[in-house]
Amino acid sequence: MNYDIKDAALSKKGKLRIEWADDNMPVLNLIRQRFAKEKPLKGTKIACCLHVTTETAVLMLTLKAGGAELALCASNPLSTQDDVAASLVKDYGISVFSIKGEDHKTYYEHLELALSIKPDLTMDDGADLVSTIHKKKQHIPLGGTEETTTGVIRLRAMELEGKLLHPIIAVNDAQTKFMFDNRYGTGQSTIDGIIRATNKLIAGTNFVVCGYGWCGRGAAMRAKGLGANVIVIEVDPFKALEAVMDGFVVMPIANAAKIGDIFVTVTGDINVLRGEHFKVMKDKAIICNSGHFNVEIDIPTLKKLSKKSRTTRDFVEEFVMSDGRRIYLLGEGRLINLAAAEGHPAQVMDMSFANQALSAEYMKKNYRSLENKVYKVPIDIDRRIAELKLASMGVKIDKLTEEQKKYLASWEMGT
Ligand code: ADE
């Protein structure tokens, strides 16, 4: 078996941590039990480009139980949990190519190694695998799935230009994914990453959230819960209005730059925090990103504007400006929740990865009828995951009566 990981000796710790996540992923567990019996992915080669975490490990075990042959590489150079990579290789015989902190060249070499199994199906988080495949026109017989907002945006752009060479299921757009993973997952893990990196008190800080999509909503909500004065930055009038009515102060970034203590970018766009903002930030301002790519903070300009820099703590780099002000960049501007913390908790990844596993099964069954388009997760799969999650939490809900169903289906009845 081929692999490239940091240290196989880390496997013991990794295995225990994978078991902990597994214990918190009841929906994926049910799918794994069925997969083990039915083997719906028998002989299917799947190349996965995902954050190599304990939760991803549980997904890998589920796909393997279903009969898949796997190769896993990282979807971000800084998000790999090396002990998990070690355990997947040593304890579970899964090919992993990822090392936390790998450089740009190694990151892409690892992608190529995952693709070298000649996959039937791909599983992406950010669309790096699909974009590599498309550049070299590698044929993927079944299609692929995509985990995250940024990846879906890239893939929809490819579809629009008529460049997409195989079908994709946008796992991100399932309700059981974005409403929970993006909001509660990113919300909690982003704050977790900032706290683990800095050990700063959040209460009383001016906490600036750039972007009020599902991830921004989560980060703002949780920062507020910790007592921060949350300021939201938006370009979309609907989202800005929503932020105002959710009780947050909304203002242009030019104004927020002068008063913020902690800045988090979650927009999916480039250069959200840039030179003009670094020039007016307060001494000891903290800046970080929780969007998929490390493009939201203009780091080259930050470097140019500073007279010196040093690493002061793990994942904290201090930049000293020419006037002596210090700006602290966390996690090299990469996903702070995965760089300095452990990513989203297993309870939300349970639903995200249930969508991945069931979408892979769906593609295997239905690929002949799919076109080269970006598809939603079928609603019956999405709904079933919500039902299973509720059941696992012991929560029961009501059903419409026949009379209520009839009322909703009719237009004649008013009062
Ligand atoms: N993305 C965000 N959190 C994650 C996690 N814990 N595992 C895999 N992908 C993630």
Coordinates of C-alpha atoms and ligand atoms in Angstrom, one line a residue:
M1 CA 0.0 0.0 0.0
N2 CA 1.2 3.4 -1.0
Y3 CA 1.2 6.3 1.5
D4 CA 3.0 9.5 2.6
I5 CA 2.4 10.6 6.2
K6 CA 4.3 12.3 8.9
D7 CA 4.9 9.5 11.4
A8 CA 3.3 6.0 11.6
A9 CA 4.1 5.9 15.3
L10 CA 1.4 8.5 16.0
S11 CA -1.3 5.9 15.1
K12 CA -2.2 4.9 18.7
K13 CA -3.3 8.4 19.6
G14 CA -5.1 8.8 16.2
K15 CA -7.0 5.5 16.6
L16 CA -8.4 6.6 20.0
R17 CA -9.4 10.0 18.7
I18 CA -11.1 8.4 15.7
E19 CA -13.1 6.2 18.1
W20 CA -14.1 9.3 20.0
A21 CA -15.5 10.9 16.8
D22 CA -17.1 7.7 15.7
D23 CA -19.0 7.6 19.0
N24 CA -20.5 11.0 18.1
M25 CA -21.5 10.1 14.5
P26 CA -24.6 8.0 14.9
V27 CA -26.1 8.6 11.4
L28 CA -22.8 7.6 9.7
N29 CA -22.7 4.6 12.0
L30 CA -26.1 3.4 10.7
I31 CA -25.0 3.9 7.1
R32 CA -21.7 2.0 7.8
Q33 CA -23.7 -1.0 9.3
R34 CA -25.9 -1.1 6.1
F35 CA -22.9 -0.6 3.8
A36 CA -21.1 -3.5 5.5
K37 CA -24.0 -5.8 4.6
E38 CA -24.9 -4.5 1.2
K39 CA -21.5 -3.4 -0.2
P40 CA -23.0 -0.7 -2.5
L41 CA -19.5 0.6 -3.4
K42 CA -17.9 -2.8 -4.1
G43 CA -14.9 -2.3 -6.3
T44 CA -15.4 1.5 -6.6
K45 CA -12.2 3.4 -6.5
I46 CA -12.7 6.8 -4.7
A47 CA -10.1 9.5 -4.5
C48 CA -10.9 11.8 -1.6
C49 CA -9.4 15.3 -1.1
L50 CA -10.7 16.3 2.4
H51 CA -9.4 17.7 5.6
V52 CA -7.7 14.7 7.2
T53 CA -9.5 14.7 10.6
T54 CA -11.0 12.2 12.9
E55 CA -14.4 12.8 11.3
T56 CA -13.1 12.2 7.8
A57 CA -11.5 9.0 9.1
V58 CA -15.0 7.8 10.1
L59 CA -16.2 8.6 6.6
M60 CA -13.3 6.6 5.2
L61 CA -14.2 3.6 7.4
T62 CA -17.8 3.9 6.1
L63 CA -16.9 4.0 2.5
K64 CA -14.5 1.1 3.0
A65 CA -17.2 -0.9 4.7
G66 CA -19.3 -0.3 1.6
G67 CA -16.6 -2.0 -0.5
A68 CA -14.7 1.1 -1.8
E69 CA -11.0 1.3 -2.5
L70 CA -9.7 4.6 -1.2
A71 CA -7.0 7.1 -1.5
L72 CA -7.1 10.2 0.7
C73 CA -5.2 13.5 0.4
A74 CA -5.6 16.8 2.2
S75 CA -7.8 19.6 1.0
N76 CA -5.6 22.1 2.8
P77 CA -1.9 22.1 3.6
L78 CA -2.5 22.9 7.3
S79 CA -5.6 20.9 8.2
T80 CA -4.2 17.4 8.5
Q81 CA -4.2 15.7 11.9
D82 CA -1.0 13.6 11.5
D83 CA -2.1 11.0 14.2
V84 CA -5.3 10.4 12.2
A85 CA -3.4 9.9 9.0
A86 CA -1.1 7.5 10.8
S87 CA -4.0 5.4 12.2
L88 CA -5.8 5.3 8.8
V89 CA -2.7 3.8 7.3
K90 CA -1.5 1.5 10.1
D91 CA -4.8 0.4 11.7
Y92 CA -7.2 0.5 8.8
G93 CA -5.0 0.0 5.7
I94 CA -6.2 3.1 3.9
S95 CA -3.8 5.0 1.6
V96 CA -3.2 8.5 2.9
F97 CA -1.1 11.2 1.3
S98 CA -1.0 14.2 3.7
I99 CA 1.3 15.9 6.2
K100 CA 0.3 18.9 8.3
G101 CA 2.3 21.9 7.1
E102 CA 3.2 20.4 3.8
D103 CA 4.4 22.9 1.2
H104 CA 2.6 23.9 -2.0
K105 CA 4.6 21.4 -4.1
T106 CA 4.0 18.5 -1.8
Y107 CA 0.3 19.4 -1.5
Y108 CA -0.1 19.0 -5.3
E109 CA 2.1 15.9 -5.4
H110 CA -0.2 14.3 -2.8
L111 CA -3.2 15.2 -5.0
E112 CA -1.6 13.5 -7.9
L113 CA -0.8 10.4 -5.8
A114 CA -4.5 10.2 -4.8
L115 CA -5.5 10.5 -8.5
S116 CA -3.0 7.8 -9.5
I117 CA -5.4 5.1 -8.3
K118 CA -7.5 6.1 -11.4
P119 CA -10.6 6.8 -9.4
D120 CA -14.1 6.0 -10.5
L121 CA -15.4 8.7 -8.2
T122 CA -13.9 11.8 -6.5
M123 CA -14.8 13.4 -3.2
D124 CA -13.6 17.0 -2.9
D125 CA -13.5 19.8 -0.4
G126 CA -12.8 23.0 -2.3
A127 CA -12.6 21.4 -5.8
D128 CA -8.8 21.1 -6.1
L129 CA -9.1 17.5 -7.2
V130 CA -11.7 18.2 -9.8
S131 CA -9.8 21.2 -11.1
T132 CA -6.6 19.1 -11.4
I133 CA -8.5 16.4 -13.2
H134 CA -9.9 18.9 -15.6
K135 CA -6.6 20.4 -16.4
K136 CA -5.2 17.1 -17.5
K137 CA -8.6 15.8 -18.8
Q138 CA -8.5 12.6 -16.7
H139 CA -11.7 10.5 -17.2
I140 CA -13.8 10.0 -14.1
P141 CA -16.4 7.3 -14.9
L142 CA -19.0 8.0 -12.2
G143 CA -18.5 11.7 -11.2
G144 CA -17.8 13.5 -8.0
T145 CA -19.1 15.1 -4.8
E146 CA -18.2 18.5 -3.4
E147 CA -18.2 19.3 0.3
T148 CA -17.9 23.1 0.6
T149 CA -19.4 26.4 -0.6
T150 CA -16.2 27.6 -2.3
G151 CA -15.9 24.3 -4.2
V152 CA -19.5 24.5 -5.4
I153 CA -19.0 28.1 -6.6
R154 CA -16.0 26.9 -8.6
L155 CA -17.9 23.9 -10.1
R156 CA -20.9 26.0 -11.0
A157 CA -18.6 28.4 -12.8
M158 CA -17.2 25.4 -14.7
E159 CA -20.7 24.2 -15.5
L160 CA -21.7 27.6 -16.8
E161 CA -18.7 27.8 -19.1
G162 CA -19.6 24.2 -20.4
K163 CA -16.3 23.0 -19.0
L164 CA -17.5 20.4 -16.5
L165 CA -16.5 16.9 -17.8
H166 CA -18.6 14.8 -15.3
P167 CA -21.5 15.1 -12.9
I168 CA -21.1 16.5 -9.4
I169 CA -23.3 16.3 -6.4
A170 CA -23.1 19.5 -4.3
V171 CA -23.1 18.0 -0.8
N172 CA -22.7 21.6 0.6
D173 CA -26.1 22.6 -0.6
A174 CA -28.0 19.9 1.3
Q175 CA -30.0 21.4 4.1
T176 CA -28.6 18.9 6.6
K177 CA -25.1 20.2 5.6
F178 CA -25.1 23.9 5.3
M179 CA -27.6 24.8 8.0
F180 CA -25.6 22.9 10.6
D181 CA -22.0 22.4 9.5
N182 CA -21.5 25.9 8.0
R183 CA -23.4 27.7 10.8
Y184 CA -22.9 25.8 14.1
G185 CA -19.7 23.9 13.0
T186 CA -17.9 26.9 11.6
G187 CA -19.3 29.1 14.4
Q188 CA -17.9 27.0 17.2
S189 CA -14.7 25.8 15.6
T190 CA -13.7 29.3 14.4
I191 CA -13.9 30.7 17.9
D192 CA -12.2 27.5 19.2
G193 CA -9.3 28.1 16.8
I194 CA -8.9 31.7 17.8
I195 CA -9.0 30.9 21.5
R196 CA -6.6 27.9 21.2
A197 CA -4.1 30.1 19.2
T198 CA -4.3 33.2 21.3
N199 CA -5.9 32.3 24.7
K200 CA -7.5 35.7 24.5
L201 CA -10.7 36.8 26.3
I202 CA -13.4 37.3 23.7
A203 CA -15.8 39.2 26.1
G204 CA -15.7 42.9 25.5
T205 CA -13.7 42.8 22.3
N206 CA -14.8 44.4 19.0
F207 CA -15.1 41.2 17.0
V208 CA -15.4 41.9 13.3
V209 CA -17.0 39.2 11.1
C210 CA -16.5 39.8 7.4
G211 CA -19.2 38.0 5.5
Y212 CA -22.7 37.0 6.8
G213 CA -23.3 33.8 4.9
W214 CA -24.0 30.6 6.9
C215 CA -20.5 30.5 8.3
G216 CA -20.4 34.2 9.2
R217 CA -23.8 33.9 10.9
G218 CA -22.4 31.1 13.0
A219 CA -19.2 33.0 13.9
A220 CA -21.1 36.2 14.8
M221 CA -23.7 34.2 16.9
R222 CA -21.0 32.4 18.9
A223 CA -18.8 35.5 19.4
K224 CA -21.9 37.4 20.7
G225 CA -22.5 34.5 23.1
L226 CA -19.0 35.0 24.5
G227 CA -19.7 38.6 25.2
A228 CA -18.1 40.3 22.2
N229 CA -19.3 43.4 20.5
V230 CA -19.9 41.9 17.1
I231 CA -19.5 44.0 13.9
V232 CA -20.6 42.5 10.6
I233 CA -19.2 43.5 7.2
E234 CA -21.3 42.7 4.2
V235 CA -21.8 43.7 0.5
D236 CA -25.2 42.0 0.1
P237 CA -28.1 44.3 1.2
F238 CA -30.3 41.3 2.2
K239 CA -27.6 39.7 4.4
A240 CA -26.6 43.1 5.8
L241 CA -30.3 43.7 6.8
E242 CA -30.5 40.3 8.3
A243 CA -27.4 41.0 10.4
V244 CA -28.8 44.3 11.6
M245 CA -32.1 42.6 12.7
D246 CA -30.1 39.8 14.3
G247 CA -28.8 42.5 16.5
F248 CA -25.3 43.2 15.1
V249 CA -23.7 46.5 14.1
V250 CA -23.1 46.6 10.4
M251 CA -20.6 49.0 8.9
P252 CA -18.0 49.3 6.0
I253 CA -14.7 47.5 6.6
A254 CA -12.9 50.9 6.3
N255 CA -14.6 52.0 9.5
A256 CA -14.4 48.6 11.3
A257 CA -10.7 48.3 10.5
K258 CA -10.0 51.2 12.9
I259 CA -11.9 49.8 15.9
G260 CA -11.7 46.0 15.6
D261 CA -9.8 43.8 18.1
I262 CA -10.3 40.5 16.3
F263 CA -11.1 40.1 12.6
V264 CA -12.4 36.9 11.0
T265 CA -12.9 36.6 7.2
V266 CA -15.6 34.2 5.9
T267 CA -16.5 35.6 2.5
G268 CA -15.0 33.2 0.0
D269 CA -13.5 36.2 -1.9
I270 CA -10.0 37.7 -2.2
N271 CA -8.3 40.6 -0.4
V272 CA -11.1 41.3 2.1
L273 CA -8.5 42.6 4.6
R274 CA -5.8 44.5 2.7
G275 CA -3.2 47.3 2.8
E276 CA -5.6 50.2 3.5
H277 CA -7.0 48.3 6.5
F278 CA -3.7 47.1 7.9
K279 CA -2.6 50.8 7.9
V280 CA -5.3 51.9 10.3
M281 CA -5.7 48.8 12.5
K282 CA -5.2 49.2 16.3
D283 CA -2.0 47.9 17.9
K284 CA -2.4 44.2 18.7
A285 CA -5.3 43.6 16.2
I286 CA -5.8 39.9 15.5
I287 CA -6.6 38.8 12.0
C288 CA -7.6 35.4 10.8
N289 CA -9.6 33.6 8.1
S290 CA -12.1 30.8 8.3
G291 CA -13.0 30.7 4.5
H292 CA -11.7 27.8 2.4
F293 CA -8.7 29.5 0.8
N294 CA -6.0 31.7 2.2
V295 CA -6.8 34.5 -0.1
E296 CA -9.1 36.6 2.1
I297 CA -6.3 38.4 3.9
D298 CA -3.7 40.1 1.6
I299 CA -0.7 38.5 3.3
P300 CA 1.9 39.7 0.7
T301 CA 0.9 43.3 1.4
L302 CA 0.9 42.7 5.2
K303 CA 4.5 41.5 4.8
K304 CA 5.5 44.4 2.7
L305 CA 4.0 46.9 5.1
S306 CA 5.8 45.4 8.1
K307 CA 9.3 46.0 9.2
K308 CA 9.7 42.7 10.9
S309 CA 7.8 39.6 11.9
R310 CA 8.2 36.6 14.2
T311 CA 6.2 33.6 15.4
T312 CA 5.1 34.4 19.0
R313 CA 3.0 31.3 19.7
D314 CA 1.9 28.3 17.6
F315 CA -0.2 29.7 14.8
V316 CA 0.4 33.3 15.8
E317 CA 2.7 35.5 13.6
E318 CA 3.4 39.0 14.8
F319 CA 3.9 41.7 12.1
V320 CA 5.4 45.0 13.3
M321 CA 4.4 48.0 11.2
S322 CA 6.8 50.9 10.5
D323 CA 5.0 53.0 13.2
G324 CA 5.4 50.2 15.8
R325 CA 1.9 48.8 15.7
R326 CA 1.6 45.0 15.9
I327 CA -0.8 43.0 13.9
Y328 CA -1.2 39.3 14.7
L329 CA -1.9 36.9 11.8
L330 CA -3.3 33.5 12.9
G331 CA -2.7 30.2 11.1
E332 CA -1.0 31.8 8.1
G333 CA -4.4 33.1 7.0
R334 CA -5.6 29.5 6.4
L335 CA -8.7 28.0 7.9
I336 CA -8.2 28.9 11.6
N337 CA -10.7 26.3 12.8
L338 CA -8.7 23.5 11.2
A339 CA -5.2 25.0 11.5
A340 CA -5.3 25.8 15.3
A341 CA -8.3 23.7 16.4
E342 CA -9.8 20.4 15.2
G343 CA -12.4 21.6 12.7
H344 CA -16.1 21.1 13.2
P345 CA -17.2 18.8 15.9
A346 CA -18.3 15.2 15.0
Q347 CA -22.0 15.8 15.7
V348 CA -22.3 18.2 12.7
M349 CA -19.8 16.3 10.5
D350 CA -22.1 13.3 11.1
M351 CA -24.7 14.9 8.8
S352 CA -22.2 16.3 6.3
F353 CA -20.5 13.0 5.8
A354 CA -23.8 11.0 5.8
N355 CA -24.6 13.2 2.8
Q356 CA -21.2 12.3 1.3
A357 CA -21.6 8.5 1.8
L358 CA -25.2 8.4 0.5
S359 CA -24.3 10.7 -2.5
A360 CA -21.5 8.3 -3.4
E361 CA -23.9 5.4 -3.3
Y362 CA -26.5 7.4 -5.3
M363 CA -23.9 8.2 -8.0
K364 CA -22.8 4.6 -8.3
K365 CA -26.4 3.6 -8.9
N366 CA -27.5 6.5 -11.1
Y367 CA -24.5 7.9 -13.0
R368 CA -25.8 6.7 -16.3
S369 CA -28.7 9.1 -16.1
L370 CA -26.7 12.1 -14.8
E371 CA -25.3 14.9 -17.1
N372 CA -22.2 17.0 -16.7
K373 CA -23.9 19.3 -14.3
V374 CA -23.8 20.2 -10.6
Y375 CA -26.7 18.4 -8.9
K376 CA -28.3 18.9 -5.5
V377 CA -28.3 16.0 -3.0
P378 CA -31.7 14.3 -3.7
I379 CA -34.2 15.7 -1.2
D380 CA -35.2 12.2 0.1
I381 CA -31.6 11.6 1.1
D382 CA -31.4 15.0 2.8
R383 CA -34.7 14.5 4.6
R384 CA -33.8 10.9 5.7
I385 CA -30.5 12.2 7.3
A386 CA -32.5 14.9 9.2
E387 CA -34.9 12.2 10.4
L388 CA -32.1 9.8 11.5
K389 CA -30.3 12.6 13.2
L390 CA -33.4 13.6 15.2
A391 CA -34.0 9.9 16.1
S392 CA -30.4 9.6 17.3
M393 CA -31.0 12.6 19.5
G394 CA -34.2 11.2 20.9
V395 CA -36.2 14.0 19.4
K396 CA -39.7 13.2 18.1
I397 CA -41.7 15.4 15.9
D398 CA -45.3 15.6 14.7
K399 CA -47.0 14.5 11.4
L400 CA -49.6 16.5 9.5
T401 CA -53.2 15.1 10.0
E402 CA -55.0 14.1 6.8
E403 CA -57.2 17.2 7.3
Q404 CA -54.1 19.4 7.5
K405 CA -52.6 17.9 4.4
K406 CA -55.8 18.4 2.5
Y407 CA -56.0 22.0 3.6
L408 CA -52.5 22.7 2.4
A409 CA -53.2 21.1 -1.0
S410 CA -56.3 23.1 -1.6
W411 CA -56.9 26.6 -2.7
E412 CA -60.7 26.9 -2.4
M413 CA -60.7 26.8 1.4
G414 CA -60.0 30.2 3.0
T415 CA -61.4 30.6 6.4
Ligands
ADE1 N1 -14.4 20.8 7.7 C1 -14.6 21.5 8.8 N2 -14.4 20.7 9.9 C2 -14.1 19.5 9.5 C3 -13.8 18.3 10.1 N3 -13.9 18.2 11.4 N4 -13.5 17.2 9.3 C4 -13.5 17.3 8.0 N5 -13.8 18.4 7.3 C5 -14.1 19.5 8.1

